[in-house]
Short mmCIF file of N, CA and C in Angstrom, two decimals:
data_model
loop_
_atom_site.label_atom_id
_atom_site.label_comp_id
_atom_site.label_asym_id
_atom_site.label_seq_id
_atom_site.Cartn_x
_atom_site.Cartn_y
_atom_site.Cartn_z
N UNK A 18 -34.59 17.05 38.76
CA UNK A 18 -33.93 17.46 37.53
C UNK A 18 -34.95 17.39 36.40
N UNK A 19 -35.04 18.43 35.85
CA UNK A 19 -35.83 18.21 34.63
C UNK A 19 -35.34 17.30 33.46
N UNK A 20 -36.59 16.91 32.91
CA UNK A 20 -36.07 15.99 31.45
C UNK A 20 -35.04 16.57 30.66
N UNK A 21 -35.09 17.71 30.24
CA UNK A 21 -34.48 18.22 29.48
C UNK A 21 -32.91 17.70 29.85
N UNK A 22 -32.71 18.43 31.36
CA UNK A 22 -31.24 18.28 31.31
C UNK A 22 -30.72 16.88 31.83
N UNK A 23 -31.74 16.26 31.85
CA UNK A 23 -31.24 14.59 31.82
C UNK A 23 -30.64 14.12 30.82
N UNK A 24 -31.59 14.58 29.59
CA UNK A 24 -31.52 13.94 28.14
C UNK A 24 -29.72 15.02 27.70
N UNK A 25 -29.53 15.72 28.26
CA UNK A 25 -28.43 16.48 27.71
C UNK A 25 -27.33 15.94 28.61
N UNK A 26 -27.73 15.27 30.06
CA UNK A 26 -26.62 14.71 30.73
C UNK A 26 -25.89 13.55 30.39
N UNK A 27 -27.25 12.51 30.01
CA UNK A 27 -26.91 11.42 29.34
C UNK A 27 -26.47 11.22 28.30
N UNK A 28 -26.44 12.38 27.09
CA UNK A 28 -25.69 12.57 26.10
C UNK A 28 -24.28 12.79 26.39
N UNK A 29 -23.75 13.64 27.29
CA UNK A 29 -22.75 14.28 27.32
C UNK A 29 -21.77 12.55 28.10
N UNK A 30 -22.22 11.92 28.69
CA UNK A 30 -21.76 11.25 29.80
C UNK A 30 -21.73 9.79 28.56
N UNK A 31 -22.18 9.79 27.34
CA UNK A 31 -22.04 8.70 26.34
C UNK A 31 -21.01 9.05 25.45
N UNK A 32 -21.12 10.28 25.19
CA UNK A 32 -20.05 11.08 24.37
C UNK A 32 -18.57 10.78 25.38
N UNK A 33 -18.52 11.33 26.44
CA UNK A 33 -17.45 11.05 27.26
C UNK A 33 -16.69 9.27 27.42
N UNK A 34 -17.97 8.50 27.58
CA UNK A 34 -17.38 7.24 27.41
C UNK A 34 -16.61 6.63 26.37
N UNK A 35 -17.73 7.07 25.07
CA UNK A 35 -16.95 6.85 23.69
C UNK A 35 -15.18 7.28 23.55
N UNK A 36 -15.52 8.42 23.84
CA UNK A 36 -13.96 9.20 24.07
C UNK A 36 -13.01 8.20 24.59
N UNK A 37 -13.48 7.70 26.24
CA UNK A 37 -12.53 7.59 27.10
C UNK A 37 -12.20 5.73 26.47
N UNK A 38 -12.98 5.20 25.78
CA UNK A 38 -12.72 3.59 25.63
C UNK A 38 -12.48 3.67 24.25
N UNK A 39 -12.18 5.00 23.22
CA UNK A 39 -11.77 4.29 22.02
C UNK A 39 -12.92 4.04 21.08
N UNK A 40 -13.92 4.00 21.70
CA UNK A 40 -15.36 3.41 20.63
C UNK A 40 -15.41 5.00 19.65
N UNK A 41 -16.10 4.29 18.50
CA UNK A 41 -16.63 5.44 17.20
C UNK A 41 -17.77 5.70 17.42
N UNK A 42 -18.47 6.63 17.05
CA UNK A 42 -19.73 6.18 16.63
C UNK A 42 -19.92 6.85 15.84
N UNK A 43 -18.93 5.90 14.42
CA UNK A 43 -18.87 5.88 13.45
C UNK A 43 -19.92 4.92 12.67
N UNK A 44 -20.42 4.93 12.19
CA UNK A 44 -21.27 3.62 11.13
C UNK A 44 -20.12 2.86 10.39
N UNK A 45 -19.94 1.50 10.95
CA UNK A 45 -18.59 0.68 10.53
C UNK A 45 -19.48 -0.14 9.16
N UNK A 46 -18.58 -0.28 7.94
CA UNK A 46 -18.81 -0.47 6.53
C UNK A 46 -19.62 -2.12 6.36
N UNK A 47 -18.84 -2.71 7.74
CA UNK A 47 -19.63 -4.31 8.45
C UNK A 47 -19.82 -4.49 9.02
N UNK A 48 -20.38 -5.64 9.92
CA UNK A 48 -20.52 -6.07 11.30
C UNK A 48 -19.57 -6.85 11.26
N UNK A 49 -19.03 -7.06 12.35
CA UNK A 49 -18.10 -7.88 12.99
C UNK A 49 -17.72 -8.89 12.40
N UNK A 50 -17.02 -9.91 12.28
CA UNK A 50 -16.93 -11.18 11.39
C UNK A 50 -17.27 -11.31 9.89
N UNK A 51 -17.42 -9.55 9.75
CA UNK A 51 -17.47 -9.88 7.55
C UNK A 51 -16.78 -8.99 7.60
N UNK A 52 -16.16 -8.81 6.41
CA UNK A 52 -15.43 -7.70 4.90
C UNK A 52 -15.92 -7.38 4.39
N UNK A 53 -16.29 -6.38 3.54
CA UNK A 53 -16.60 -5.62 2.61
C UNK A 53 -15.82 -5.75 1.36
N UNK A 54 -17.11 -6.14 0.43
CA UNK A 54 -16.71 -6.82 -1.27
C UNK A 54 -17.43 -5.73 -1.79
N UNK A 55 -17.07 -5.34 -3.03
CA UNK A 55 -17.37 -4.32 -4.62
C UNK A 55 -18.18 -5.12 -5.73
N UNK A 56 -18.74 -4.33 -5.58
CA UNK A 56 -19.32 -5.20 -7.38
C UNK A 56 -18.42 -5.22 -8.41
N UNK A 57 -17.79 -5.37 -8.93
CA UNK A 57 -17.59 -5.65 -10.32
C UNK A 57 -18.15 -5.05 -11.31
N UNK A 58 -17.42 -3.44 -11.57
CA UNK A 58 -18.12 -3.44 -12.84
C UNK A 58 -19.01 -2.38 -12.25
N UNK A 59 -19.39 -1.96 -10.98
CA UNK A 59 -20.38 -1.22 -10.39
C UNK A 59 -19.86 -0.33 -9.39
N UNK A 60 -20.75 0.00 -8.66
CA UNK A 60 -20.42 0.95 -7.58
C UNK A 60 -20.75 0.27 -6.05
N UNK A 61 -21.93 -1.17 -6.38
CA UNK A 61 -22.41 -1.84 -5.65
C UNK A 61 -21.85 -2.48 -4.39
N UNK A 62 -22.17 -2.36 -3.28
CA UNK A 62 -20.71 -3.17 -2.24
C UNK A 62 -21.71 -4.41 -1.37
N UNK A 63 -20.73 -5.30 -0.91
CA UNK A 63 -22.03 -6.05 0.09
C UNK A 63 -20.82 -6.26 1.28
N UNK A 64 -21.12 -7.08 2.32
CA UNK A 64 -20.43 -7.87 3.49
C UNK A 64 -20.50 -9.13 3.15
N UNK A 65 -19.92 -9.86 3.23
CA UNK A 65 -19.46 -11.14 3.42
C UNK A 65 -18.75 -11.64 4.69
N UNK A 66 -19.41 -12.70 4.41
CA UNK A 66 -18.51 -13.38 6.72
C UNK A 66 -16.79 -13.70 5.60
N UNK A 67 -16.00 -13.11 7.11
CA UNK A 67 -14.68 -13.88 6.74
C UNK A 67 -14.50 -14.62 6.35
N UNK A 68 -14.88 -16.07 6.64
CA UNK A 68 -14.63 -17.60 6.11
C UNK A 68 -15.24 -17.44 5.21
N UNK A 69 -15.81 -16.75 3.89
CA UNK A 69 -16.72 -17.00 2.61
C UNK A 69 -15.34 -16.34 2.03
N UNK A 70 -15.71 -16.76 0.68
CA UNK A 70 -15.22 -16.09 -0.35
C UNK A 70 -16.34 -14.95 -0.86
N UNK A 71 -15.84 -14.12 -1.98
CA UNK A 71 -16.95 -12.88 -2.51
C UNK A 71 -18.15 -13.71 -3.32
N UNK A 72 -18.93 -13.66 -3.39
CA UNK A 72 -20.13 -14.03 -4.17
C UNK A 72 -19.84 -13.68 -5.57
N UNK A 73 -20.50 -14.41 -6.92
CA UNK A 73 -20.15 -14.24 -7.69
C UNK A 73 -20.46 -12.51 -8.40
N UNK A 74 -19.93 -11.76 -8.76
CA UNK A 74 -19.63 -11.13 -9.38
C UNK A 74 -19.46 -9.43 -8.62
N UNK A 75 -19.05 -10.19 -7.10
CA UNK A 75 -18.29 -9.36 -6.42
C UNK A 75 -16.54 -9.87 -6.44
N UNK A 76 -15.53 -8.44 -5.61
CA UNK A 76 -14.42 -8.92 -5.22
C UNK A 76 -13.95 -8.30 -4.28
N UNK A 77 -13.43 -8.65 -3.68
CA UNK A 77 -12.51 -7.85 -2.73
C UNK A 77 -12.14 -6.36 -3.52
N UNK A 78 -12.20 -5.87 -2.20
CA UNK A 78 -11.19 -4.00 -2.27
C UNK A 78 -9.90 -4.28 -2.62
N UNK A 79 -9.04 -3.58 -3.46
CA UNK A 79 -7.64 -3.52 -3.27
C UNK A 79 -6.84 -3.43 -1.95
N UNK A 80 -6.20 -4.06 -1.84
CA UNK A 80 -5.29 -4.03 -0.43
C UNK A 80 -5.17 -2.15 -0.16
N UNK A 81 -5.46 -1.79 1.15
CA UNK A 81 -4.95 -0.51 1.19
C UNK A 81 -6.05 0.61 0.68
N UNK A 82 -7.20 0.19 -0.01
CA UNK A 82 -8.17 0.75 -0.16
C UNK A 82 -9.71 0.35 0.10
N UNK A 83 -9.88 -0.27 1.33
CA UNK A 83 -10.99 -1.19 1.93
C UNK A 83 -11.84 0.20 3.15
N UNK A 84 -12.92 0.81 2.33
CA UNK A 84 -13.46 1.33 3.46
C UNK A 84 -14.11 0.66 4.87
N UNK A 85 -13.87 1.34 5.70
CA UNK A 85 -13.89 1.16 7.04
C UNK A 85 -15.43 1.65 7.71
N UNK A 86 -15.49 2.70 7.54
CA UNK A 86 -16.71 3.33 8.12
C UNK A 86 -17.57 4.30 6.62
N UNK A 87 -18.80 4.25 6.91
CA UNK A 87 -19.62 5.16 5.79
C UNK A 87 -19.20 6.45 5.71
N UNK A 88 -19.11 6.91 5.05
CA UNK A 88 -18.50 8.29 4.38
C UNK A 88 -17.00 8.45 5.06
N UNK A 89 -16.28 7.38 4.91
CA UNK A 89 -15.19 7.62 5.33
C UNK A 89 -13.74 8.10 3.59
N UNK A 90 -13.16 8.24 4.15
CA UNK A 90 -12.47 8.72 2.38
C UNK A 90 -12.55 7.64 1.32
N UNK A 91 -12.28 6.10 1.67
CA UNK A 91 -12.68 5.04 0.56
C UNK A 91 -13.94 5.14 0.32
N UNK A 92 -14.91 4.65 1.64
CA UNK A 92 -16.39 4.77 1.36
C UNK A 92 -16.74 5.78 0.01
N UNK A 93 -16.37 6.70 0.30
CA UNK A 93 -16.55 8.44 -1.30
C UNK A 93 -15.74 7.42 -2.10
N UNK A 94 -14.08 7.15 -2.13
CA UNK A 94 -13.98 7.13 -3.17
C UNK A 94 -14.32 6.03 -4.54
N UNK A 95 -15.12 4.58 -3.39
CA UNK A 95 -15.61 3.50 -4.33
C UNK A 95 -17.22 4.37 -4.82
N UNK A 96 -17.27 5.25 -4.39
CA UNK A 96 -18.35 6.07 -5.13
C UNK A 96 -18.95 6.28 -6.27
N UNK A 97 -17.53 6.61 -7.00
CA UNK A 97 -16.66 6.95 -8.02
C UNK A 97 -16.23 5.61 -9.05
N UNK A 98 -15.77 5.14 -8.11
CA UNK A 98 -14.49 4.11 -8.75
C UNK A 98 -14.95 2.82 -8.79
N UNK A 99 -14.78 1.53 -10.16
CA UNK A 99 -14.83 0.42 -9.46
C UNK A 99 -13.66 -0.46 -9.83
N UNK A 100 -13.75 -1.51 -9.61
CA UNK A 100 -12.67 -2.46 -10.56
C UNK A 100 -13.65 -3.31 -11.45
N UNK A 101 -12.49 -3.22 -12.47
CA UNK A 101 -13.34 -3.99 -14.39
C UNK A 101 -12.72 -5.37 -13.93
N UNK A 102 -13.34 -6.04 -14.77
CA UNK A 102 -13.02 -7.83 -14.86
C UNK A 102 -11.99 -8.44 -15.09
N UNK A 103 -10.52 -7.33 -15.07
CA UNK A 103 -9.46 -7.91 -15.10
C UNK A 103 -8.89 -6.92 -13.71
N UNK A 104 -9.60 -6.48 -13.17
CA UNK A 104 -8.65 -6.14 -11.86
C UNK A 104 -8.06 -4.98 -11.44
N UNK A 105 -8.52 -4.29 -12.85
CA UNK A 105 -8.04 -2.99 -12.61
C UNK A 105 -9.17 -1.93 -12.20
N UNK A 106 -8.57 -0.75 -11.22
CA UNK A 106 -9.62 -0.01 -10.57
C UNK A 106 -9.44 1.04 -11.78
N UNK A 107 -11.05 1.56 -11.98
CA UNK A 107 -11.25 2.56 -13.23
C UNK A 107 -12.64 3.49 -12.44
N UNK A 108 -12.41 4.73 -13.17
CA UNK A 108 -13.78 5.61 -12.50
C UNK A 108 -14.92 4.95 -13.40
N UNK A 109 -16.29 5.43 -12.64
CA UNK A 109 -17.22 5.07 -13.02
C UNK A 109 -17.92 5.86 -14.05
N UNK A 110 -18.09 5.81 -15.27
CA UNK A 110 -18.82 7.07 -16.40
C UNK A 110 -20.27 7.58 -15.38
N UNK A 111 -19.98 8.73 -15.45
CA UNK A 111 -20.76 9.59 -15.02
C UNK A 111 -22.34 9.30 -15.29
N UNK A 112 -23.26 8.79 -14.08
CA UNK A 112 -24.35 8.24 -14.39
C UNK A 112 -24.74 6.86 -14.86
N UNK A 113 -23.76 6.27 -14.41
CA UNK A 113 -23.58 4.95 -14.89
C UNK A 113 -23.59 4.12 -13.15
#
């Protein structure tokens, strides 16, 4: 068998697995055992392990708006958007 259609077999036969077990191969927003925190005030995001709290002058996502994977619809829309120092989510001035 030539290289070529190895490299196209073994693609097709990873693609198929992904399929058949559920896996993404998606780029997930953390690794395993953290959350994903916002800057404050920014557009900035980090991970944090579960058992931590956010670092200072991060916070948690709003319930219900916690991206999951990179360019997924939150991922875009904390793009945009952050939350101000009392909690409320506001867009970001353009270039800011």
């Amino acid at each position: 068998m030539r290289t070529g259609k190895r490299v196209h077999l073994v693609l097709v036969c990873v693609a198929a697995a992904a399929v058949m077990t559920g896996c993404s191969i998606e780029e997930a927003t953390c690794g395993g055992g953290e959350y994903p925190v916002l800057s404050v005030g920014g557009t900035g995001s980090a991970c944090v392990p579960n058992d931590e709290e956010p670092p200072k002058g991060y916070t948690r996502y709003p319930e219900g708006k916690v991206p999951e994977h990179v360019g997924d619809e939150w991922d875009t829309y904390w793009q945009t958007h952050t939350v101000d120092e009392d909690g409320k989510t506001v867009e970001v001035p353009q270039g800011g």
